[in-house]
Tab-separated table of C-alpha atoms in Angstrom:
chain	number	residue	atom	x	y	z
A	4	MET	CA	107.984	56.327	64.072
A	5	PRO	CA	109.223	57.283	67.716
A	6	PHE	CA	108.941	53.819	69.120
A	7	TYR	CA	111.246	50.838	69.199
A	8	HIS	CA	110.773	47.689	67.292
A	9	THR	CA	112.932	44.539	66.420
A	10	LEU	CA	112.447	41.472	64.216
A	11	GLY	CA	114.671	38.382	63.527
A	12	GLN	CA	118.062	37.837	64.720
A	13	ILE	CA	120.499	40.700	65.935
A	14	PRO	CA	123.815	40.556	67.817
A	15	PRO	CA	123.884	41.547	71.371
A	16	LYS	CA	125.864	44.764	70.729
A	17	ARG	CA	125.625	47.030	67.760
A	18	HIS	CA	128.715	47.457	65.499
A	19	THR	CA	130.210	44.206	66.437
A	20	GLN	CA	130.923	40.944	64.559
A	21	PHE	CA	127.627	38.975	63.837
A	22	GLU	CA	128.809	35.465	62.532
A	23	LYS	CA	126.789	33.204	60.409
A	24	THR	CA	126.654	29.654	61.724
A	25	ALA	CA	126.800	26.693	59.278
A	26	PRO	CA	124.511	23.617	59.927
A	27	SER	CA	127.537	21.917	61.355
A	28	GLY	CA	127.722	24.664	64.047
A	29	SER	CA	130.940	26.248	62.604
A	30	SER	CA	131.289	29.777	61.592
A	31	SER	CA	130.683	30.600	57.758
A	32	GLY	CA	131.360	34.217	57.541
A	33	PHE	CA	129.570	37.310	58.813
A	34	TYR	CA	126.422	39.109	58.375
A	35	TYR	CA	126.562	42.670	56.909
A	36	GLU	CA	125.292	45.546	59.109
A	37	GLN	CA	123.668	48.477	57.466
A	38	LEU	CA	122.532	51.616	59.068
A	39	PHE	CA	119.185	52.882	57.791
A	40	GLY	CA	118.582	56.365	58.890
A	41	THR	CA	117.725	59.980	57.750
A	42	ILE	CA	118.763	63.507	58.759
A	43	GLY	CA	122.408	62.699	58.904
A	44	PHE	CA	123.023	60.588	62.015
A	45	GLU	CA	120.411	62.608	64.099
A	46	GLY	CA	117.063	61.313	62.835
A	47	MET	CA	115.349	58.042	63.303
A	48	SER	CA	117.313	55.062	62.406
A	49	SER	CA	117.406	51.206	62.289
A	50	LEU	CA	120.258	48.663	62.087
A	51	LEU	CA	119.760	45.955	59.537
A	52	TYR	CA	121.813	42.761	59.055
A	53	HIS	CA	122.120	41.255	55.672
A	54	VAL	CA	123.088	37.877	54.296
A	55	HIS	CA	124.969	39.605	51.456
A	56	ARG	CA	126.424	43.119	51.121
A	57	PRO	CA	123.511	45.542	50.359
A	58	THR	CA	126.067	47.399	48.209
A	59	MET	CA	126.429	45.039	45.221
A	60	VAL	CA	125.230	46.842	41.999
A	61	ARG	CA	125.703	44.659	39.027
A	62	GLU	CA	124.593	47.136	36.277
A	63	MET	CA	122.916	50.507	35.627
A	64	LEU	CA	120.132	50.470	33.145
A	65	ASP	CA	118.076	53.217	31.865
A	66	SER	CA	116.865	56.426	33.788
A	67	VAL	CA	113.418	57.887	32.913
A	68	ASP	CA	112.370	61.510	33.851
A	69	VAL	CA	109.184	61.142	35.771
A	70	THR	CA	108.979	64.796	36.849
A	71	PRO	CA	105.331	66.118	36.873
A	72	LYS	CA	104.435	68.445	34.266
A	73	VAL	CA	102.794	71.692	35.721
A	74	ALA	CA	99.736	73.160	33.935
A	75	VAL	CA	98.756	75.768	36.522
A	76	GLY	CA	101.676	77.103	38.705
A	77	LYS	CA	99.820	80.005	40.412
A	78	ASN	CA	96.335	78.744	41.440
A	79	MET	CA	93.763	80.948	42.934
A	80	LEU	CA	90.611	78.844	42.040
A	81	SER	CA	88.805	76.306	44.272
A	82	ARG	CA	88.701	73.293	42.217
A	83	LYS	CA	87.013	69.820	42.237
A	84	LEU	CA	88.961	66.851	40.654
A	85	ILE	CA	87.097	63.652	39.809
A	86	GLY	CA	89.497	61.229	41.010
A	87	PHE	CA	88.004	57.906	39.719
A	88	LYS	CA	88.412	59.239	36.172
A	89	ILE	CA	92.014	58.333	36.040
A	90	GLU	CA	92.722	55.373	33.909
A	91	PRO	CA	93.889	52.266	35.492
A	92	ALA	CA	97.368	50.858	34.410
A	93	ASN	CA	98.956	47.468	34.727
A	94	ASP	CA	102.253	48.552	36.301
A	95	PHE	CA	102.155	50.041	39.916
A	96	LEU	CA	104.553	52.714	39.143
A	97	ASP	CA	102.858	53.561	35.937
A	98	SER	CA	99.473	53.880	37.547
A	99	ARG	CA	100.667	56.594	39.912
A	100	VAL	CA	99.279	59.860	38.622
A	101	PRO	CA	100.651	63.074	40.233
A	102	LEU	CA	97.999	65.857	40.533
A	103	LEU	CA	99.156	68.436	43.012
A	104	ILE	CA	102.680	69.414	43.716
A	105	ASN	CA	105.040	71.918	45.354
A	106	ASN	CA	108.652	71.833	46.419
A	107	ASP	CA	107.712	69.605	49.483
A	108	LEU	CA	105.367	67.047	48.283
A	109	ILE	CA	103.643	65.215	45.455
A	110	PHE	CA	99.958	64.362	45.864
A	111	GLY	CA	98.349	61.802	43.496
A	112	LEU	CA	96.219	58.815	42.853
A	113	ALA	CA	96.850	55.290	41.652
A	114	ALA	CA	94.697	52.713	40.078
A	115	PRO	CA	97.022	49.619	39.603
A	116	ARG	CA	95.723	46.549	37.816
A	117	GLN	CA	98.669	44.236	38.869
A	118	SER	CA	100.923	43.503	41.822
A	119	MET	CA	104.571	44.573	41.649
A	120	THR	CA	106.314	41.189	41.007
A	121	ASP	CA	109.001	41.922	38.361
A	122	TYR	CA	111.041	44.463	40.231
A	123	PHE	CA	111.469	46.093	43.605
A	124	TYR	CA	110.981	49.911	44.225
A	125	LYS	CA	112.738	52.433	46.501
A	126	ASN	CA	111.878	56.223	46.776
A	127	ALA	CA	115.328	57.695	47.580
A	128	ASP	CA	113.850	61.297	47.615
A	129	SER	CA	110.631	61.029	49.765
A	130	ASP	CA	108.907	59.353	52.572
A	131	GLU	CA	105.701	57.960	51.182
A	132	MET	CA	102.140	57.735	52.556
A	133	LEU	CA	99.775	55.441	50.721
A	134	PHE	CA	96.000	55.343	51.645
A	135	VAL	CA	94.002	52.391	50.597
A	136	HIS	CA	90.697	53.418	49.326
A	137	ARG	CA	89.966	50.166	47.420
A	138	GLY	CA	91.818	46.836	47.539
A	139	SER	CA	93.753	44.618	50.045
A	140	GLY	CA	96.990	42.729	49.899
A	141	LYS	CA	100.465	42.871	51.504
A	142	LEU	CA	103.270	45.444	51.580
A	143	ARG	CA	106.395	43.448	51.226
A	144	THR	CA	109.621	45.154	52.482
A	145	LEU	CA	113.219	44.368	53.604
A	146	PHE	CA	111.830	44.931	57.197
A	147	GLY	CA	109.168	42.297	56.745
A	148	SER	CA	105.541	42.361	55.526
A	149	ILE	CA	102.512	44.497	56.475
A	150	PRO	CA	98.910	43.465	55.468
A	151	PHE	CA	96.629	46.231	54.210
A	152	GLN	CA	92.978	46.738	53.334
A	153	TYR	CA	90.386	49.382	53.109
A	154	GLY	CA	91.038	52.479	55.218
A	155	ASP	CA	94.772	51.771	55.914
A	156	TYR	CA	97.508	54.303	55.825
A	157	LEU	CA	100.924	52.723	54.858
A	158	VAL	CA	103.888	54.947	55.943
A	159	ILE	CA	107.018	54.035	54.118
A	160	PRO	CA	110.313	55.846	55.164
A	161	ARG	CA	112.571	57.015	52.307
A	162	GLY	CA	114.936	54.433	51.073
A	163	THR	CA	112.798	51.482	51.917
A	164	ILE	CA	112.916	48.783	49.425
A	165	TYR	CA	109.417	47.317	48.839
A	166	GLN	CA	106.911	45.520	46.709
A	167	ILE	CA	103.063	45.893	46.681
A	168	GLU	CA	101.203	42.518	46.453
A	169	PHE	CA	97.345	42.718	46.117
A	170	ASP	CA	95.161	39.829	46.940
A	171	THR	CA	94.215	37.954	43.716
A	172	ALA	CA	90.533	38.150	44.462
A	173	ASP	CA	90.612	41.941	44.957
A	174	LEU	CA	92.440	42.411	41.510
A	175	GLU	CA	89.661	40.151	39.890
A	176	GLN	CA	86.746	41.504	41.398
A	177	HIS	CA	87.705	45.205	42.385
A	178	GLN	CA	89.882	47.996	41.008
A	179	PRO	CA	92.428	48.892	43.611
A	180	ARG	CA	92.346	52.754	44.230
A	181	LEU	CA	95.230	54.459	46.230
A	182	LEU	CA	95.941	57.915	47.372
A	183	TYR	CA	99.718	58.657	47.626
A	184	VAL	CA	101.747	61.449	49.026
A	185	GLU	CA	105.518	61.753	48.563
A	186	SER	CA	106.861	63.878	51.323
A	187	HIS	CA	110.423	65.329	51.064
A	188	SER	CA	110.527	65.756	54.746
A	189	PRO	CA	109.869	62.851	57.318
A	190	ILE	CA	106.268	61.781	58.103
A	191	TYR	CA	105.535	61.829	61.888
A	192	THR	CA	102.640	61.472	64.298
A	193	PRO	CA	101.572	64.840	65.623
A	194	LYS	CA	104.087	66.333	68.055
A	195	ARG	CA	101.239	67.586	70.527
A	196	TYR	CA	100.094	64.130	70.913
A	197	ARG	CA	103.552	62.783	72.077
A	198	ASN	CA	105.345	63.315	75.263
A	199	GLN	CA	109.115	64.328	75.503
A	200	PHE	CA	110.066	60.604	75.163
A	201	GLY	CA	107.862	60.054	71.995
A	202	GLN	CA	105.020	58.172	73.551
A	203	LEU	CA	101.450	58.978	72.422
A	204	LEU	CA	99.702	60.731	75.133
A	205	GLU	CA	96.224	59.892	76.751
A	206	HIS	CA	94.460	62.635	74.721
A	207	SER	CA	95.805	61.340	71.486
A	208	PRO	CA	93.081	60.121	69.081
A	209	PHE	CA	95.046	56.729	68.645
A	210	CYS	CA	98.087	55.047	70.410
A	211	GLU	CA	100.839	52.581	69.748
A	212	ARG	CA	98.312	49.594	69.875
A	213	ASP	CA	96.908	50.853	66.770
A	214	ILE	CA	100.161	50.783	64.785
A	215	VAL	CA	100.823	47.609	62.832
A	216	ARG	CA	104.542	46.921	62.592
A	217	PRO	CA	106.313	44.676	60.133
A	218	ALA	CA	106.038	41.033	60.724
A	219	ASN	CA	107.138	37.750	58.933
A	220	LEU	CA	110.508	38.793	57.971
A	221	GLU	CA	111.606	37.213	54.723
A	222	THR	CA	115.225	36.205	54.393
A	223	HIS	CA	116.260	35.230	50.832
A	224	ASP	CA	119.808	33.848	50.583
A	225	GLU	CA	119.891	34.407	46.803
A	226	THR	CA	122.326	35.843	44.147
A	227	GLY	CA	121.524	36.676	40.699
A	228	ASP	CA	119.935	39.508	38.850
A	229	PHE	CA	117.495	41.776	40.884
A	230	LEU	CA	115.860	44.776	39.367
A	231	ILE	CA	115.389	47.659	41.713
A	232	LYS	CA	113.774	50.912	40.430
A	233	ILE	CA	115.026	53.763	42.470
A	234	LYS	CA	113.425	57.377	42.383
A	235	LYS	CA	115.836	60.075	42.840
A	236	GLN	CA	115.630	63.761	41.786
A	237	GLY	CA	112.626	63.282	39.673
A	238	SER	CA	114.022	60.392	37.676
A	239	LEU	CA	113.527	56.650	38.021
A	240	HIS	CA	116.595	54.879	37.693
A	241	SER	CA	116.762	50.962	37.122
A	242	LEU	CA	119.605	49.227	38.768
A	243	VAL	CA	120.369	45.512	38.876
A	244	TYR	CA	121.724	44.095	42.197
A	245	ALA	CA	123.571	41.035	42.529
A	246	SER	CA	121.741	39.619	45.540
A	247	HIS	CA	117.975	39.600	46.579
A	248	PRO	CA	117.162	42.890	48.546
A	249	PHE	CA	115.034	41.046	51.036
A	250	ASP	CA	117.966	39.119	52.632
A	251	VAL	CA	117.798	40.671	56.277
A	252	VAL	CA	118.009	38.182	59.073
A	253	GLY	CA	117.213	40.698	61.645
A	254	TRP	CA	116.913	44.390	62.527
A	255	ASP	CA	116.062	46.809	65.247
A	256	GLY	CA	115.464	50.479	65.762
A	257	TYR	CA	112.959	53.225	65.160
A	258	ASN	CA	112.962	53.799	61.360
A	259	PHE	CA	110.701	51.341	59.635
A	260	PRO	CA	107.350	51.221	57.621
A	261	TYR	CA	104.212	50.744	59.395
A	262	SER	CA	100.361	51.007	58.787
A	263	PHE	CA	97.564	52.631	60.850
A	264	SER	CA	93.758	52.397	59.882
A	265	MET	CA	91.622	55.272	59.550
A	266	LEU	CA	88.990	53.168	61.193
A	267	ASN	CA	91.005	53.111	64.426
A	268	PHE	CA	91.089	56.944	64.725
A	269	GLU	CA	89.009	58.078	67.616
A	270	PRO	CA	87.398	61.371	66.958
A	271	ILE	CA	87.539	64.328	69.366
A	272	THR	CA	84.225	66.041	69.688
A	273	GLY	CA	82.905	68.866	71.837
A	274	ARG	CA	79.917	71.134	72.642
A	275	VAL	CA	80.628	73.350	69.643
A	276	HIS	CA	82.384	72.581	66.243
A	277	GLN	CA	85.875	71.587	66.630
A	278	PRO	CA	88.491	72.954	64.267
A	279	PRO	CA	90.452	70.673	61.805
A	280	PRO	CA	93.475	70.107	63.900
A	281	VAL	CA	91.567	67.697	66.111
A	282	HIS	CA	91.576	65.410	63.118
A	283	GLN	CA	95.172	65.443	62.653
A	284	THR	CA	96.794	62.075	61.958
A	285	PHE	CA	100.333	62.922	60.808
A	286	GLN	CA	102.664	65.825	60.470
A	287	THR	CA	105.737	66.963	58.496
A	288	ASP	CA	107.733	70.178	58.452
A	289	SER	CA	105.613	71.201	55.405
A	290	PHE	CA	101.995	69.777	55.596
A	291	VAL	CA	99.673	67.935	57.966
A	292	VAL	CA	97.441	65.024	57.173
A	293	CYS	CA	93.879	64.853	58.904
A	294	SER	CA	91.396	61.888	59.052
A	295	PHE	CA	87.667	62.557	58.943
A	296	VAL	CA	85.809	59.696	60.418
A	297	PRO	CA	82.168	58.928	61.692
A	298	ARG	CA	81.701	60.836	64.859
A	299	LEU	CA	79.018	62.469	67.101
A	300	TYR	CA	78.134	66.083	66.299
A	301	ASP	CA	78.580	69.010	68.715
A	302	TYR	CA	76.063	68.887	71.558
A	303	HIS	CA	75.535	72.541	72.696
A	304	PRO	CA	71.810	73.303	72.341
A	305	LYS	CA	72.531	75.934	69.693
A	306	ALA	CA	75.279	74.122	67.943
A	307	ILE	CA	75.780	74.264	64.078
A	308	PRO	CA	77.529	70.920	63.115
A	309	ALA	CA	78.561	72.207	59.622
A	310	PRO	CA	82.038	73.796	59.692
A	311	TYR	CA	82.078	77.617	59.861
A	312	ASN	CA	83.318	79.699	56.877
A	313	HIS	CA	87.157	80.110	57.335
A	314	SER	CA	90.072	81.739	55.546
A	315	ASN	CA	92.949	79.609	54.183
A	316	ILE	CA	95.600	82.203	54.572
A	317	ASP	CA	98.573	80.246	55.347
A	318	SER	CA	97.894	76.942	53.669
A	319	ASP	CA	96.244	75.101	50.675
A	320	GLU	CA	93.554	72.544	51.667
A	321	VAL	CA	93.040	69.393	49.816
A	322	ILE	CA	90.242	66.862	50.879
A	323	TYR	CA	90.033	63.395	49.295
A	324	TYR	CA	86.635	61.908	49.834
A	325	VAL	CA	86.493	58.403	50.691
A	326	ASP	CA	83.020	57.238	51.677
A	327	GLY	CA	79.879	58.220	53.503
A	328	ASP	CA	77.721	61.419	53.649
A	329	PHE	CA	79.800	64.523	52.977
A	330	MET	CA	77.587	66.832	54.963
A	331	SER	CA	79.369	70.194	54.356
A	332	ARG	CA	79.360	69.912	50.468
A	333	ASN	CA	76.980	69.363	47.648
A	334	ASP	CA	77.543	67.071	44.687
A	335	ILE	CA	80.514	65.238	46.277
A	336	ALA	CA	81.162	61.537	45.775
A	337	PRO	CA	83.815	59.087	46.649
A	338	GLY	CA	87.086	59.638	44.806
A	339	HIS	CA	86.555	63.381	44.589
A	340	ILE	CA	89.100	65.775	45.436
A	341	THR	CA	88.819	69.516	46.447
A	342	LEU	CA	91.307	71.992	46.480
A	343	HIS	CA	90.731	75.196	48.552
A	344	PRO	CA	93.822	77.513	47.939
A	345	GLY	CA	95.230	79.881	50.266
A	346	GLY	CA	93.795	83.528	50.140
A	347	ILE	CA	90.266	82.465	49.599
A	348	PRO	CA	87.646	81.840	52.224
A	349	HIS	CA	85.588	78.720	52.063
A	350	GLY	CA	83.069	76.879	54.000
A	351	PRO	CA	79.798	74.818	53.723
A	352	ALA	CA	78.049	74.639	50.476
A	353	PRO	CA	74.766	76.707	50.356
A	354	GLY	CA	72.138	74.943	52.457
A	355	ALA	CA	74.632	72.632	54.237
A	356	MET	CA	74.834	74.673	57.420
A	357	GLU	CA	70.940	74.799	57.585
A	358	ARG	CA	70.716	71.048	56.884
A	359	SER	CA	73.223	70.140	59.585
A	360	ILE	CA	71.233	71.847	62.581
A	361	GLY	CA	69.674	69.180	64.646
A	362	LYS	CA	71.756	66.275	63.175
A	363	LYS	CA	73.329	64.057	65.760
A	364	GLU	CA	76.215	62.374	63.856
A	365	THR	CA	78.072	61.968	60.513
A	366	GLN	CA	79.168	58.935	58.767
A	367	GLU	CA	81.793	60.465	56.435
A	368	TYR	CA	85.301	59.173	55.771
A	369	ALA	CA	87.820	61.567	54.074
A	370	VAL	CA	91.531	62.553	54.014
A	371	MET	CA	92.582	66.046	54.316
A	372	VAL	CA	96.221	67.390	53.409
A	373	ASP	CA	97.001	70.981	54.345
A	374	THR	CA	100.123	72.305	52.870
A	375	PHE	CA	102.051	75.328	54.064
A	376	ARG	CA	103.208	76.330	50.604
A	377	PRO	CA	100.947	76.796	47.634
A	378	LEU	CA	100.170	73.743	45.376
A	379	MET	CA	100.586	73.657	41.543
A	380	LEU	CA	98.185	71.628	39.302
A	381	THR	CA	99.751	69.058	36.919
A	382	GLU	CA	98.510	68.362	33.237
A	383	GLN	CA	96.870	65.238	34.466
A	384	ALA	CA	94.973	67.224	37.245
A	385	MET	CA	93.378	69.542	34.710
A	386	LYS	CA	91.930	66.633	32.828
A	387	LEU	CA	90.136	65.654	36.073
A	388	ASP	CA	88.842	69.301	36.827
A	389	ASP	CA	85.102	69.738	36.782
A	390	GLY	CA	85.685	73.467	35.879
A	391	THR	CA	82.812	74.827	37.891
A	392	TYR	CA	83.378	74.018	41.580
A	393	TYR	CA	84.604	77.480	42.368
A	394	LYS	CA	81.145	78.757	41.734
A	395	SER	CA	79.541	76.222	44.048
A	396	TRP	CA	79.180	78.755	46.790
A	397	LEU	CA	76.805	81.015	44.864
A	398	ASP	CA	73.331	81.166	46.400
A	399	LEU	CA	71.290	80.939	43.314
């Protein structure tokens, strides 16, 4: 994130001695500094200060290949996936089901039954974006914790060690549902909404006040056996560390997890229908993420609120439907996913354009991911495919 944050204790100057102080007031050694950054030494970075060395690996256990299995590598059909058909799983990582992939990202859904308590997780390959469709709880990280609830995006930079803790009441009464995207390039706010210094501009649909930063820094001065599962190159490696990974006494910098609620996205509207980029929320080098939220419709006297037919020439379009009235489609429900591949025009379903005329607003919520390279469907995705969506534009 292109803004500065700090939490806990840090020395007055970086890369200098930071002494631990015993209760008697005497020195009892040093804290251990760690640079946490990406893109070599040129990208966003933070400096963390640990009670113990963050490098103490005690044991390497098993490695499991978690590479998604592709069923359709060259897709030219528009498809609808029934997302809520995925079976819940107890373990958080086991519950993650990859559905759409390319060399830039993994797009999937998760329905975990339990919090992550027996181990810690680190994705060493990708930044992660988790969207909370159902459930609430707390993202616990070495940077501090971030509460989450319905409608929140959690953006977790690669290399962040974390645990997901769901509220007990939610686990008992509701089935948590998450959308996740693993990105091989960093996830940023849209460049056109930032000035040369990184500040979000006045015309941005959200600002820094809407960003929730880590708080309540946990500092565990513990040694022992701590299991960390690390994803790297399509495999999940289990390593035992000799100290608790949440032993940071303080940190500062620009590279850290944060959350942003879809409910705080302020829609941009106009006299005539606005194109999808006005809904953009995040960007990477290889895809963008957009948020569709309740908004007033276009106010030209001859406006057609439904989107116009358009050709996806340069991208594949994926929409995850969250809640509300999805005015441009027929037979769509929460948890459905539509895939509109590049090379095929698409637009409103038959009757949707006519129904939209004269309407003043929409109450829909949806997340859209547009990729710049074609997507492949996994074996799990094909089990969710309704098989007929590509015919839904036939005017019968």
